[in-house]
């Protein structure tokens, strides 16, 4: 029987391993970390938003330019298939108010535990502490374990992840090796990330870690309602992650861009002006603002920190303009953009320049917002690539 080497024991690699083992292949999974799926476990800390319940057309649109590429894979292993797969591993899922889907336990660890047990029953062998460094002159896979080790496989699946949270394993160290083989790779950049803001020391010391809730963010015509978090380095949180692709692209092309924040989207400028026209009496400005507008202390101080004092107060509240020039570092981003350019792959996810080598997951050049789209795509690619490997052996008659 053919042997398949999968490098990277994240959700993509493990899903490919399960699917190939079910097709009867001998599967070995290698990872340089001491235990598998560390990023998947980290995703569980936020509740593990595993997929989304929206109709498939709008689901696919979340992949932007990569929507067409994703179509066959998401169609092959759909969000509904994902829910069934979780349930079969003993983890029922539910649809949250936003349409996002989570396991009822809100964790990854029980799901991963039953999954690893299933993989072991399917005779999938997982080899931790194997750092892949490329191929030797005989075309064998080279690992540092820490001794040098060479392994021959009939097909290889690279599932090495992107470059966010490198301490969990995906550190982008594969880029140089693939570039040596003339594989075109778009630079790995932070996605679903925060952006740096140069806060004053006093503002940072008082408000880092405080959310700004029920606000509206606007960037180049795109509008997001939600909340953000003031952090030591700048702005983080769901609403800014949702705009991060747009903001990052604007910074890449124009060096800087402006984010506009409406701190009181439920009130019009006129309504705010009316409220602020009341006599202030003996109240401090802060107390007056709090009483009249119900803004939180963090929002009021954010206004003092960033508002344009030449404008009337009501207008400042509706339009706080933040200049942004830099995403927060990739090591704290939820995911990364960039990776192996999609034109390098054939329709079975095999590298056109390297027959028998396939690639899946976050190491490919696509990105998506948070909402379960990252894991769904990664899982779908894991299932899909198994068919690709199988077809490769059958059609190439190897
Ligand atoms: C904090 C956080 C929360 C998240 N929450 C969600 C969420 O709720 N929903 C969602 O959809 N997505 C979420 N994500 C994103 C999601 O976890 C990733 O998109 C997903 O894990 C990517 O899977 P992957 O298999 O492609 O890569 P990874 O999970 O990154 O796995 C790659 C594996 O390859 C190994 N590896 C890398 N290089 C080598 C090498 N040279 N040799 C050997 N092994 C190597 C790594 O150790 C790693 O185990 C979150 C991410 C983070 C950081």
Short mmCIF file of C-alpha atoms and ligand atoms in Angstrom, two decimals:
data_model
loop_
_atom_site.label_atom_id
_atom_site.label_comp_id
_atom_site.label_asym_id
_atom_site.label_seq_id
_atom_site.Cartn_x
_atom_site.Cartn_y
_atom_site.Cartn_z
CA UNK A 1 0.00 0.00 0.00
CA UNK A 2 1.16 3.53 -0.76
CA UNK A 3 2.59 5.55 2.11
CA UNK A 4 1.57 9.15 2.64
CA UNK A 5 3.59 11.62 4.70
CA UNK A 6 1.63 14.54 6.08
CA UNK A 7 3.72 17.34 7.54
CA UNK A 8 1.87 19.49 10.04
CA UNK A 9 -0.52 18.08 12.63
CA UNK A 10 -2.94 21.00 12.66
CA UNK A 11 -6.61 20.58 11.71
CA UNK A 12 -5.74 20.46 7.97
CA UNK A 13 -3.10 17.75 8.31
CA UNK A 14 -5.14 15.66 10.75
CA UNK A 15 -8.25 15.84 8.55
CA UNK A 16 -6.24 14.75 5.51
CA UNK A 17 -4.82 11.91 7.63
CA UNK A 18 -8.28 10.71 8.67
CA UNK A 19 -9.62 10.82 5.10
CA UNK A 20 -6.62 9.02 3.60
CA UNK A 21 -6.58 6.35 6.31
CA UNK A 22 -10.28 5.71 5.53
CA UNK A 23 -9.30 5.21 1.89
CA UNK A 24 -6.88 2.51 3.05
CA UNK A 25 -3.57 4.39 2.83
CA UNK A 26 -0.72 4.11 5.31
CA UNK A 27 -0.48 7.54 6.87
CA UNK A 28 2.30 9.15 8.91
CA UNK A 29 1.88 12.65 10.30
CA UNK A 30 4.97 14.65 11.32
CA UNK A 31 5.03 17.80 13.43
CA UNK A 32 7.86 19.68 15.08
CA UNK A 33 5.92 20.41 18.24
CA UNK A 34 5.77 17.89 21.11
CA UNK A 35 1.99 17.51 20.68
CA UNK A 36 -0.45 18.03 17.78
CA UNK A 37 -2.89 20.82 16.93
CA UNK A 38 -1.71 23.48 19.35
CA UNK A 39 -3.32 26.33 17.43
CA UNK A 40 -6.59 24.41 17.22
CA UNK A 41 -6.47 24.07 21.02
CA UNK A 42 -5.81 27.81 21.31
CA UNK A 43 -8.84 28.48 19.08
CA UNK A 44 -10.83 26.56 21.70
CA UNK A 45 -10.01 29.21 24.28
CA UNK A 46 -12.23 31.59 22.35
CA UNK A 47 -15.04 29.00 22.20
CA UNK A 48 -13.96 27.29 18.95
CA UNK A 49 -16.07 28.90 16.27
CA UNK A 50 -15.83 25.91 13.98
CA UNK A 51 -18.01 27.03 11.08
CA UNK A 52 -20.94 29.28 10.15
CA UNK A 53 -24.60 28.62 9.38
CA UNK A 54 -25.16 31.18 6.61
CA UNK A 55 -26.20 30.09 3.08
CA UNK A 56 -23.36 28.67 1.06
CA UNK A 57 -23.24 31.55 -1.46
CA UNK A 58 -22.64 34.23 1.14
CA UNK A 59 -20.38 31.79 3.02
CA UNK A 60 -18.15 31.51 -0.05
CA UNK A 61 -18.04 35.28 -0.55
CA UNK A 62 -16.10 35.54 2.72
CA UNK A 63 -13.05 34.15 0.90
CA UNK A 64 -12.94 37.18 -1.42
CA UNK A 65 -10.71 36.53 -4.45
CA UNK A 66 -10.23 32.91 -3.29
CA UNK A 67 -14.00 32.15 -3.32
CA UNK A 68 -13.85 30.32 -6.64
CA UNK A 69 -10.87 28.29 -5.48
CA UNK A 70 -12.68 27.31 -2.26
CA UNK A 71 -15.96 26.41 -3.95
CA UNK A 72 -15.24 22.73 -4.77
CA UNK A 73 -13.73 22.10 -1.34
CA UNK A 74 -16.44 23.72 0.76
CA UNK A 75 -18.98 22.02 -1.51
CA UNK A 76 -17.29 18.67 -0.87
CA UNK A 77 -17.15 18.99 2.93
CA UNK A 78 -19.82 21.52 3.86
CA UNK A 79 -20.57 23.30 7.15
CA UNK A 80 -23.32 20.69 7.65
CA UNK A 81 -20.78 17.87 7.14
CA UNK A 82 -18.60 19.61 9.72
CA UNK A 83 -21.43 19.54 12.27
CA UNK A 84 -22.06 15.86 11.63
CA UNK A 85 -18.35 15.12 11.95
CA UNK A 86 -18.23 16.91 15.32
CA UNK A 87 -21.35 15.07 16.53
CA UNK A 88 -19.84 11.71 15.54
CA UNK A 89 -16.89 12.57 17.74
CA UNK A 90 -19.29 13.22 20.62
CA UNK A 91 -19.34 17.02 20.32
CA UNK A 92 -22.78 18.39 19.45
CA UNK A 93 -22.68 21.87 17.96
CA UNK A 94 -25.11 24.77 18.13
CA UNK A 95 -25.78 27.94 16.14
CA UNK A 96 -25.09 31.10 18.13
CA UNK A 97 -27.10 34.30 17.75
CA UNK A 98 -24.70 35.63 15.09
CA UNK A 99 -25.05 32.46 12.99
CA UNK A 100 -21.64 31.22 14.09
CA UNK A 101 -21.39 27.54 15.00
CA UNK A 102 -19.66 26.29 18.15
CA UNK A 103 -19.34 22.97 19.96
CA UNK A 104 -21.64 22.93 22.99
CA UNK A 105 -18.60 22.52 25.25
CA UNK A 106 -17.09 25.74 23.76
CA UNK A 107 -13.74 23.96 23.76
CA UNK A 108 -11.37 22.15 21.39
CA UNK A 109 -9.85 19.71 23.86
CA UNK A 110 -12.70 17.12 24.09
CA UNK A 111 -13.06 17.13 20.29
CA UNK A 112 -9.30 16.77 19.76
CA UNK A 113 -9.11 13.96 22.33
CA UNK A 114 -11.76 11.83 20.56
CA UNK A 115 -10.29 12.73 17.17
CA UNK A 116 -6.80 11.56 18.11
CA UNK A 117 -8.32 8.34 19.46
CA UNK A 118 -10.13 7.82 16.17
CA UNK A 119 -6.92 8.48 14.21
CA UNK A 120 -5.05 5.96 16.32
CA UNK A 121 -7.82 3.38 15.66
CA UNK A 122 -7.37 4.10 11.95
CA UNK A 123 -3.62 3.33 12.40
CA UNK A 124 -2.54 6.89 11.64
CA UNK A 125 0.90 7.36 13.22
CA UNK A 126 1.73 10.79 14.60
CA UNK A 127 5.43 11.64 14.96
CA UNK A 128 5.97 14.67 17.20
CA UNK A 129 9.28 16.58 17.44
CA UNK A 130 10.02 16.12 13.75
CA UNK A 131 11.06 19.43 12.25
CA UNK A 132 10.79 19.26 8.47
CA UNK A 133 13.64 21.01 6.65
CA UNK A 134 12.99 20.08 3.01
CA UNK A 135 14.12 17.32 0.66
CA UNK A 136 17.51 15.67 0.20
CA UNK A 137 19.09 15.03 -3.22
CA UNK A 138 17.29 11.65 -3.38
CA UNK A 139 13.94 13.38 -3.02
CA UNK A 140 13.43 12.07 0.52
CA UNK A 141 11.85 14.22 3.21
CA UNK A 142 14.42 15.62 5.63
CA UNK A 143 13.62 16.02 9.33
CA UNK A 144 15.56 17.13 12.38
CA UNK A 145 14.38 15.05 15.32
CA UNK A 146 16.97 16.45 16.55
CA UNK A 147 19.10 13.90 14.64
CA UNK A 148 18.86 14.10 10.84
CA UNK A 149 16.29 11.64 9.51
CA UNK A 150 15.22 11.00 5.90
CA UNK A 151 11.87 9.51 4.98
CA UNK A 152 10.59 8.31 1.67
CA UNK A 153 6.87 8.61 0.91
CA UNK A 154 4.77 7.97 -2.18
CA UNK A 155 2.97 11.28 -1.68
CA UNK A 156 3.47 14.20 0.69
CA UNK A 157 0.91 16.65 2.00
CA UNK A 158 2.26 19.90 3.37
CA UNK A 159 -0.09 21.31 6.01
CA UNK A 160 2.36 23.63 7.75
CA UNK A 161 0.02 26.53 8.56
CA UNK A 162 0.69 30.27 8.19
CA UNK A 163 2.82 32.43 10.45
CA UNK A 164 0.57 33.78 13.20
CA UNK A 165 1.20 32.68 16.79
CA UNK A 166 4.53 31.02 15.81
CA UNK A 167 5.04 29.66 19.31
CA UNK A 168 2.15 27.26 18.62
CA UNK A 169 4.10 25.72 15.71
CA UNK A 170 3.25 27.48 12.45
CA UNK A 171 6.26 29.75 12.06
CA UNK A 172 6.48 30.09 8.27
CA UNK A 173 9.89 28.38 8.28
CA UNK A 174 8.79 26.41 5.18
CA UNK A 175 8.79 29.49 2.92
CA UNK A 176 12.52 29.42 2.06
CA UNK A 177 12.50 25.72 1.26
CA UNK A 178 9.58 25.99 -1.18
CA UNK A 179 11.05 29.12 -2.79
CA UNK A 180 14.16 27.06 -3.55
CA UNK A 181 11.86 24.88 -5.65
CA UNK A 182 10.54 27.96 -7.50
CA UNK A 183 7.17 27.88 -5.81
CA UNK A 184 5.75 31.41 -5.81
CA UNK A 185 4.76 32.56 -2.36
CA UNK A 186 2.92 35.73 -1.41
CA UNK A 187 4.54 37.27 1.71
CA UNK A 188 2.96 36.08 4.97
CA UNK A 189 1.26 39.06 6.64
CA UNK A 190 -1.02 39.45 9.65
CA UNK A 191 -4.75 38.88 9.02
CA UNK A 192 -7.62 39.23 11.48
CA UNK A 193 -5.25 41.44 13.42
CA UNK A 194 -5.18 44.61 15.45
CA UNK A 195 -3.47 47.86 14.43
CA UNK A 196 -0.90 49.93 16.28
CA UNK A 197 -1.87 53.29 17.77
CA UNK A 198 0.62 55.47 19.58
CA UNK A 199 -1.37 56.10 22.78
CA UNK A 200 -0.26 58.58 25.39
CA UNK A 201 1.18 56.88 28.49
CA UNK A 202 -1.66 58.08 30.67
CA UNK A 203 -4.38 56.76 28.32
CA UNK A 204 -2.61 53.42 27.90
CA UNK A 205 -2.07 52.94 31.64
CA UNK A 206 -5.73 53.65 32.40
CA UNK A 207 -7.57 52.01 29.53
CA UNK A 208 -5.50 49.19 27.99
CA UNK A 209 -7.71 46.09 28.24
CA UNK A 210 -10.96 48.09 28.17
CA UNK A 211 -13.53 47.56 25.41
CA UNK A 212 -15.38 50.20 23.44
CA UNK A 213 -18.82 48.67 22.95
CA UNK A 214 -21.70 49.30 20.54
CA UNK A 215 -19.69 51.43 18.16
CA UNK A 216 -19.49 51.64 14.38
CA UNK A 217 -16.22 51.45 12.47
CA UNK A 218 -15.94 52.73 8.91
CA UNK A 219 -13.07 52.15 6.54
CA UNK A 220 -13.19 53.09 2.86
CA UNK A 221 -16.97 52.69 2.69
CA UNK A 222 -17.07 49.43 4.66
CA UNK A 223 -19.04 49.68 7.85
CA UNK A 224 -18.93 47.32 10.85
CA UNK A 225 -20.98 47.52 14.04
CA UNK A 226 -19.51 45.88 17.09
CA UNK A 227 -16.86 46.36 19.72
CA UNK A 228 -13.11 46.84 19.86
CA UNK A 229 -10.56 46.50 22.62
CA UNK A 230 -8.05 49.17 23.58
CA UNK A 231 -4.73 47.34 24.00
CA UNK A 232 -1.24 48.40 25.03
CA UNK A 233 -0.20 48.51 21.39
CA UNK A 234 -3.33 49.86 19.72
CA UNK A 235 -6.76 48.55 18.77
CA UNK A 236 -7.81 44.89 18.75
CA UNK A 237 -11.07 42.97 18.68
CA UNK A 238 -13.80 41.61 16.46
CA UNK A 239 -14.90 44.77 14.67
CA UNK A 240 -11.37 45.80 13.70
CA UNK A 241 -10.47 42.22 12.68
CA UNK A 242 -13.42 42.32 10.31
CA UNK A 243 -11.91 45.38 8.61
CA UNK A 244 -8.30 44.22 8.87
CA UNK A 245 -7.93 43.08 5.28
CA UNK A 246 -9.19 46.43 4.00
CA UNK A 247 -7.01 48.41 6.44
CA UNK A 248 -3.89 46.29 5.81
CA UNK A 249 -4.29 46.56 2.03
CA UNK A 250 -4.68 50.35 2.27
CA UNK A 251 -1.52 50.59 4.40
CA UNK A 252 0.34 48.36 1.93
CA UNK A 253 -0.58 50.59 -0.99
CA UNK A 254 -0.68 54.07 0.57
CA UNK A 255 1.55 53.72 3.70
CA UNK A 256 -1.22 55.05 5.94
CA UNK A 257 -5.00 55.07 6.17
CA UNK A 258 -7.74 56.46 8.38
CA UNK A 259 -10.27 54.50 10.41
CA UNK A 260 -13.39 56.38 11.45
CA UNK A 261 -15.19 55.46 14.65
CA UNK A 262 -18.72 56.51 15.58
CA UNK A 263 -18.91 56.24 19.36
CA UNK A 264 -22.67 56.80 19.42
CA UNK A 265 -24.19 55.17 16.32
CA UNK A 266 -27.68 55.02 17.91
CA UNK A 267 -27.90 58.85 17.99
CA UNK A 268 -27.83 61.26 15.05
CA UNK A 269 -25.62 64.36 15.13
CA UNK A 270 -28.78 66.44 15.65
CA UNK A 271 -29.86 64.35 18.65
CA UNK A 272 -26.36 64.60 20.10
CA UNK A 273 -26.27 68.37 19.55
CA UNK A 274 -29.58 68.68 21.34
CA UNK A 275 -28.34 66.68 24.33
CA UNK A 276 -25.07 68.60 24.47
CA UNK A 277 -26.87 71.96 24.31
CA UNK A 278 -28.17 71.46 27.88
CA UNK A 279 -26.46 73.70 30.43
CA UNK A 280 -23.42 71.97 31.94
CA UNK A 281 -23.90 73.57 35.36
CA UNK A 282 -21.17 72.57 37.80
CA UNK A 283 -20.48 69.25 36.13
CA UNK A 284 -17.03 68.50 34.80
CA UNK A 285 -16.88 68.00 31.03
CA UNK A 286 -16.48 64.25 31.62
CA UNK A 287 -19.49 64.01 33.94
CA UNK A 288 -21.58 66.15 31.63
CA UNK A 289 -20.71 63.94 28.63
CA UNK A 290 -21.41 60.78 30.61
CA UNK A 291 -24.80 62.04 31.81
CA UNK A 292 -25.94 63.41 28.47
CA UNK A 293 -24.63 60.73 26.14
CA UNK A 294 -24.16 57.67 28.32
CA UNK A 295 -20.64 57.21 26.88
CA UNK A 296 -18.38 54.98 29.01
CA UNK A 297 -15.31 56.49 30.75
CA UNK A 298 -13.12 54.65 28.20
CA UNK A 299 -15.09 56.12 25.28
CA UNK A 300 -14.92 59.65 26.73
CA UNK A 301 -11.16 59.41 27.27
CA UNK A 302 -10.74 57.87 23.83
CA UNK A 303 -12.48 60.97 22.49
CA UNK A 304 -10.09 63.24 24.43
CA UNK A 305 -7.15 61.18 23.15
CA UNK A 306 -8.11 61.03 19.48
CA UNK A 307 -10.96 63.48 18.79
CA UNK A 308 -10.41 66.49 16.54
CA UNK A 309 -10.75 69.37 18.98
CA UNK A 310 -11.30 71.90 16.21
CA UNK A 311 -14.69 70.28 15.49
CA UNK A 312 -17.94 70.60 17.50
CA UNK A 313 -18.26 67.92 20.19
CA UNK A 314 -21.23 66.12 18.58
CA UNK A 315 -19.28 65.76 15.37
CA UNK A 316 -16.21 64.52 17.24
CA UNK A 317 -18.28 61.79 18.90
CA UNK A 318 -19.71 60.67 15.55
CA UNK A 319 -16.39 60.77 13.70
CA UNK A 320 -13.25 59.93 15.64
CA UNK A 321 -10.57 59.61 12.99
CA UNK A 322 -7.63 57.32 13.75
CA UNK A 323 -4.63 57.35 11.42
CA UNK A 324 -3.19 53.82 11.07
CA UNK A 325 0.19 52.95 9.59
CA UNK A 326 0.99 49.49 10.93
CA UNK A 327 -0.75 46.22 11.80
CA UNK A 328 0.04 44.71 15.21
CA UNK A 329 2.78 42.03 14.97
CA UNK A 330 1.90 38.76 13.21
CA UNK A 331 2.71 36.70 16.29
CA UNK A 332 -0.56 37.86 17.86
CA UNK A 333 -2.75 37.82 14.74
CA UNK A 334 -5.55 35.25 14.52
CA UNK A 335 -4.38 34.16 11.08
CA UNK A 336 -2.06 35.13 8.27
CA UNK A 337 -2.59 36.26 4.71
CA UNK A 338 -0.24 35.21 1.93
CA UNK A 339 1.30 31.80 1.31
CA UNK A 340 1.66 29.49 -1.68
CA UNK A 341 0.02 31.26 -4.62
CA UNK A 342 -3.06 29.38 -5.77
CA UNK A 343 -1.91 29.18 -9.39
CA UNK A 344 0.91 26.87 -8.18
CA UNK A 345 -1.69 24.17 -7.42
CA UNK A 346 -3.66 21.92 -9.73
CA UNK A 347 -7.33 21.18 -9.08
CA UNK A 348 -6.39 18.33 -6.72
CA UNK A 349 -4.21 20.67 -4.61
CA UNK A 350 -0.96 19.19 -5.92
CA UNK A 351 1.97 21.52 -6.60
CA UNK A 352 2.23 21.65 -10.40
CA UNK A 353 6.02 21.96 -10.22
CA UNK A 354 6.41 19.13 -7.71
CA UNK A 355 4.33 16.06 -8.62
CA UNK A 356 3.24 13.98 -5.58
CA UNK A 357 3.54 17.01 -3.25
CA UNK A 358 0.22 18.53 -2.15
CA UNK A 359 -0.42 21.58 0.03
CA UNK A 360 -3.43 22.62 2.11
CA UNK A 361 -4.66 24.92 4.87
CA UNK A 362 -3.44 28.29 6.01
CA UNK A 363 -0.12 27.93 4.16
CA UNK A 364 -1.96 28.70 0.90
CA UNK A 365 -2.59 32.27 -0.27
CA UNK A 366 -6.16 32.92 0.90
CA UNK A 367 -7.69 34.69 3.83
CA UNK A 368 -11.08 34.98 5.46
CA UNK A 369 -12.58 36.88 8.37
CA UNK A 370 -13.27 35.25 11.73
CA UNK A 371 -16.63 33.50 11.96
CA UNK A 372 -15.59 29.86 11.47
CA UNK A 373 -14.45 30.40 7.87
CA UNK A 374 -10.77 29.65 8.62
CA UNK A 375 -11.36 26.25 10.20
CA UNK A 376 -14.10 25.26 7.73
CA UNK A 377 -11.80 25.92 4.76
CA UNK A 378 -8.90 24.10 6.41
CA UNK A 379 -11.03 21.03 7.25
CA UNK A 380 -12.62 21.03 3.80
CA UNK A 381 -9.20 21.13 2.14
CA UNK A 382 -8.07 18.25 4.36
CA UNK A 383 -10.95 16.05 3.19
CA UNK A 384 -10.68 17.19 -0.43
CA UNK A 385 -6.93 16.62 -0.78
CA UNK A 386 -7.36 12.95 0.18
CA UNK A 387 -9.48 12.48 -2.96
CA UNK A 388 -6.81 14.38 -4.88
CA UNK A 389 -4.03 12.07 -3.68
CA UNK A 390 -6.17 9.02 -4.47
CA UNK A 391 -6.94 10.33 -7.98
CA UNK A 392 -3.25 11.13 -8.52
CA UNK A 393 -2.24 7.52 -7.82
CA UNK A 394 -5.07 6.15 -9.96
CA UNK A 395 -4.72 8.47 -12.98
CA UNK A 396 -0.92 8.54 -12.97
CA UNK A 397 -1.09 4.75 -12.52
CA UNK A 398 1.70 4.90 -9.97
C1 LIG B 1 -5.97 32.64 18.99
C2 LIG B 1 -6.58 31.99 17.76
C3 LIG B 1 -7.94 31.74 17.73
C4 LIG B 1 -8.51 31.18 16.58
N1 LIG B 1 -9.86 30.93 16.58
C5 LIG B 1 -10.44 30.43 15.46
C6 LIG B 1 -11.84 30.16 15.43
O1 LIG B 1 -12.53 30.28 16.45
N2 LIG B 1 -12.39 29.74 14.25
C7 LIG B 1 -11.62 29.57 13.12
O2 LIG B 1 -12.17 29.22 12.07
N3 LIG B 1 -10.29 29.75 13.16
C8 LIG B 1 -9.68 30.18 14.29
N4 LIG B 1 -8.33 30.37 14.31
C9 LIG B 1 -7.54 30.05 13.11
C10 LIG B 1 -7.29 28.54 12.97
O3 LIG B 1 -6.85 27.99 14.19
C11 LIG B 1 -6.25 28.28 11.87
O4 LIG B 1 -6.70 28.89 10.68
C12 LIG B 1 -6.02 26.79 11.64
O5 LIG B 1 -5.44 26.21 12.79
C13 LIG B 1 -5.11 26.55 10.43
O6 LIG B 1 -4.93 25.17 10.31
P1 LIG B 1 -3.69 24.53 9.54
O7 LIG B 1 -3.83 23.06 9.73
O8 LIG B 1 -3.60 25.08 8.17
O9 LIG B 1 -2.39 25.07 10.30
P2 LIG B 1 -1.96 25.01 11.83
O10 LIG B 1 -3.10 24.77 12.73
O11 LIG B 1 -1.15 26.24 12.04
O12 LIG B 1 -1.02 23.72 11.88
C14 LIG B 1 0.24 23.68 11.22
C15 LIG B 1 1.09 22.63 11.90
O13 LIG B 1 2.32 22.53 11.18
C16 LIG B 1 3.39 22.38 12.10
N5 LIG B 1 4.62 22.83 11.44
C17 LIG B 1 4.88 24.04 10.91
N6 LIG B 1 6.12 24.05 10.37
C18 LIG B 1 6.65 22.82 10.54
C19 LIG B 1 7.90 22.21 10.18
N7 LIG B 1 8.85 22.87 9.52
N8 LIG B 1 8.10 20.90 10.53
C20 LIG B 1 7.16 20.19 11.19
N9 LIG B 1 5.96 20.73 11.56
C21 LIG B 1 5.71 22.02 11.24
C22 LIG B 1 2.99 23.23 13.28
O14 LIG B 1 3.63 22.84 14.46
C23 LIG B 1 1.47 23.02 13.33
O15 LIG B 1 1.12 21.98 14.22
C24 LIG B 1 -7.72 30.88 15.45
C25 LIG B 1 -6.35 31.12 15.50
C26 LIG B 1 -5.78 31.67 16.64
C27 LIG B 1 -4.28 31.93 16.68
#
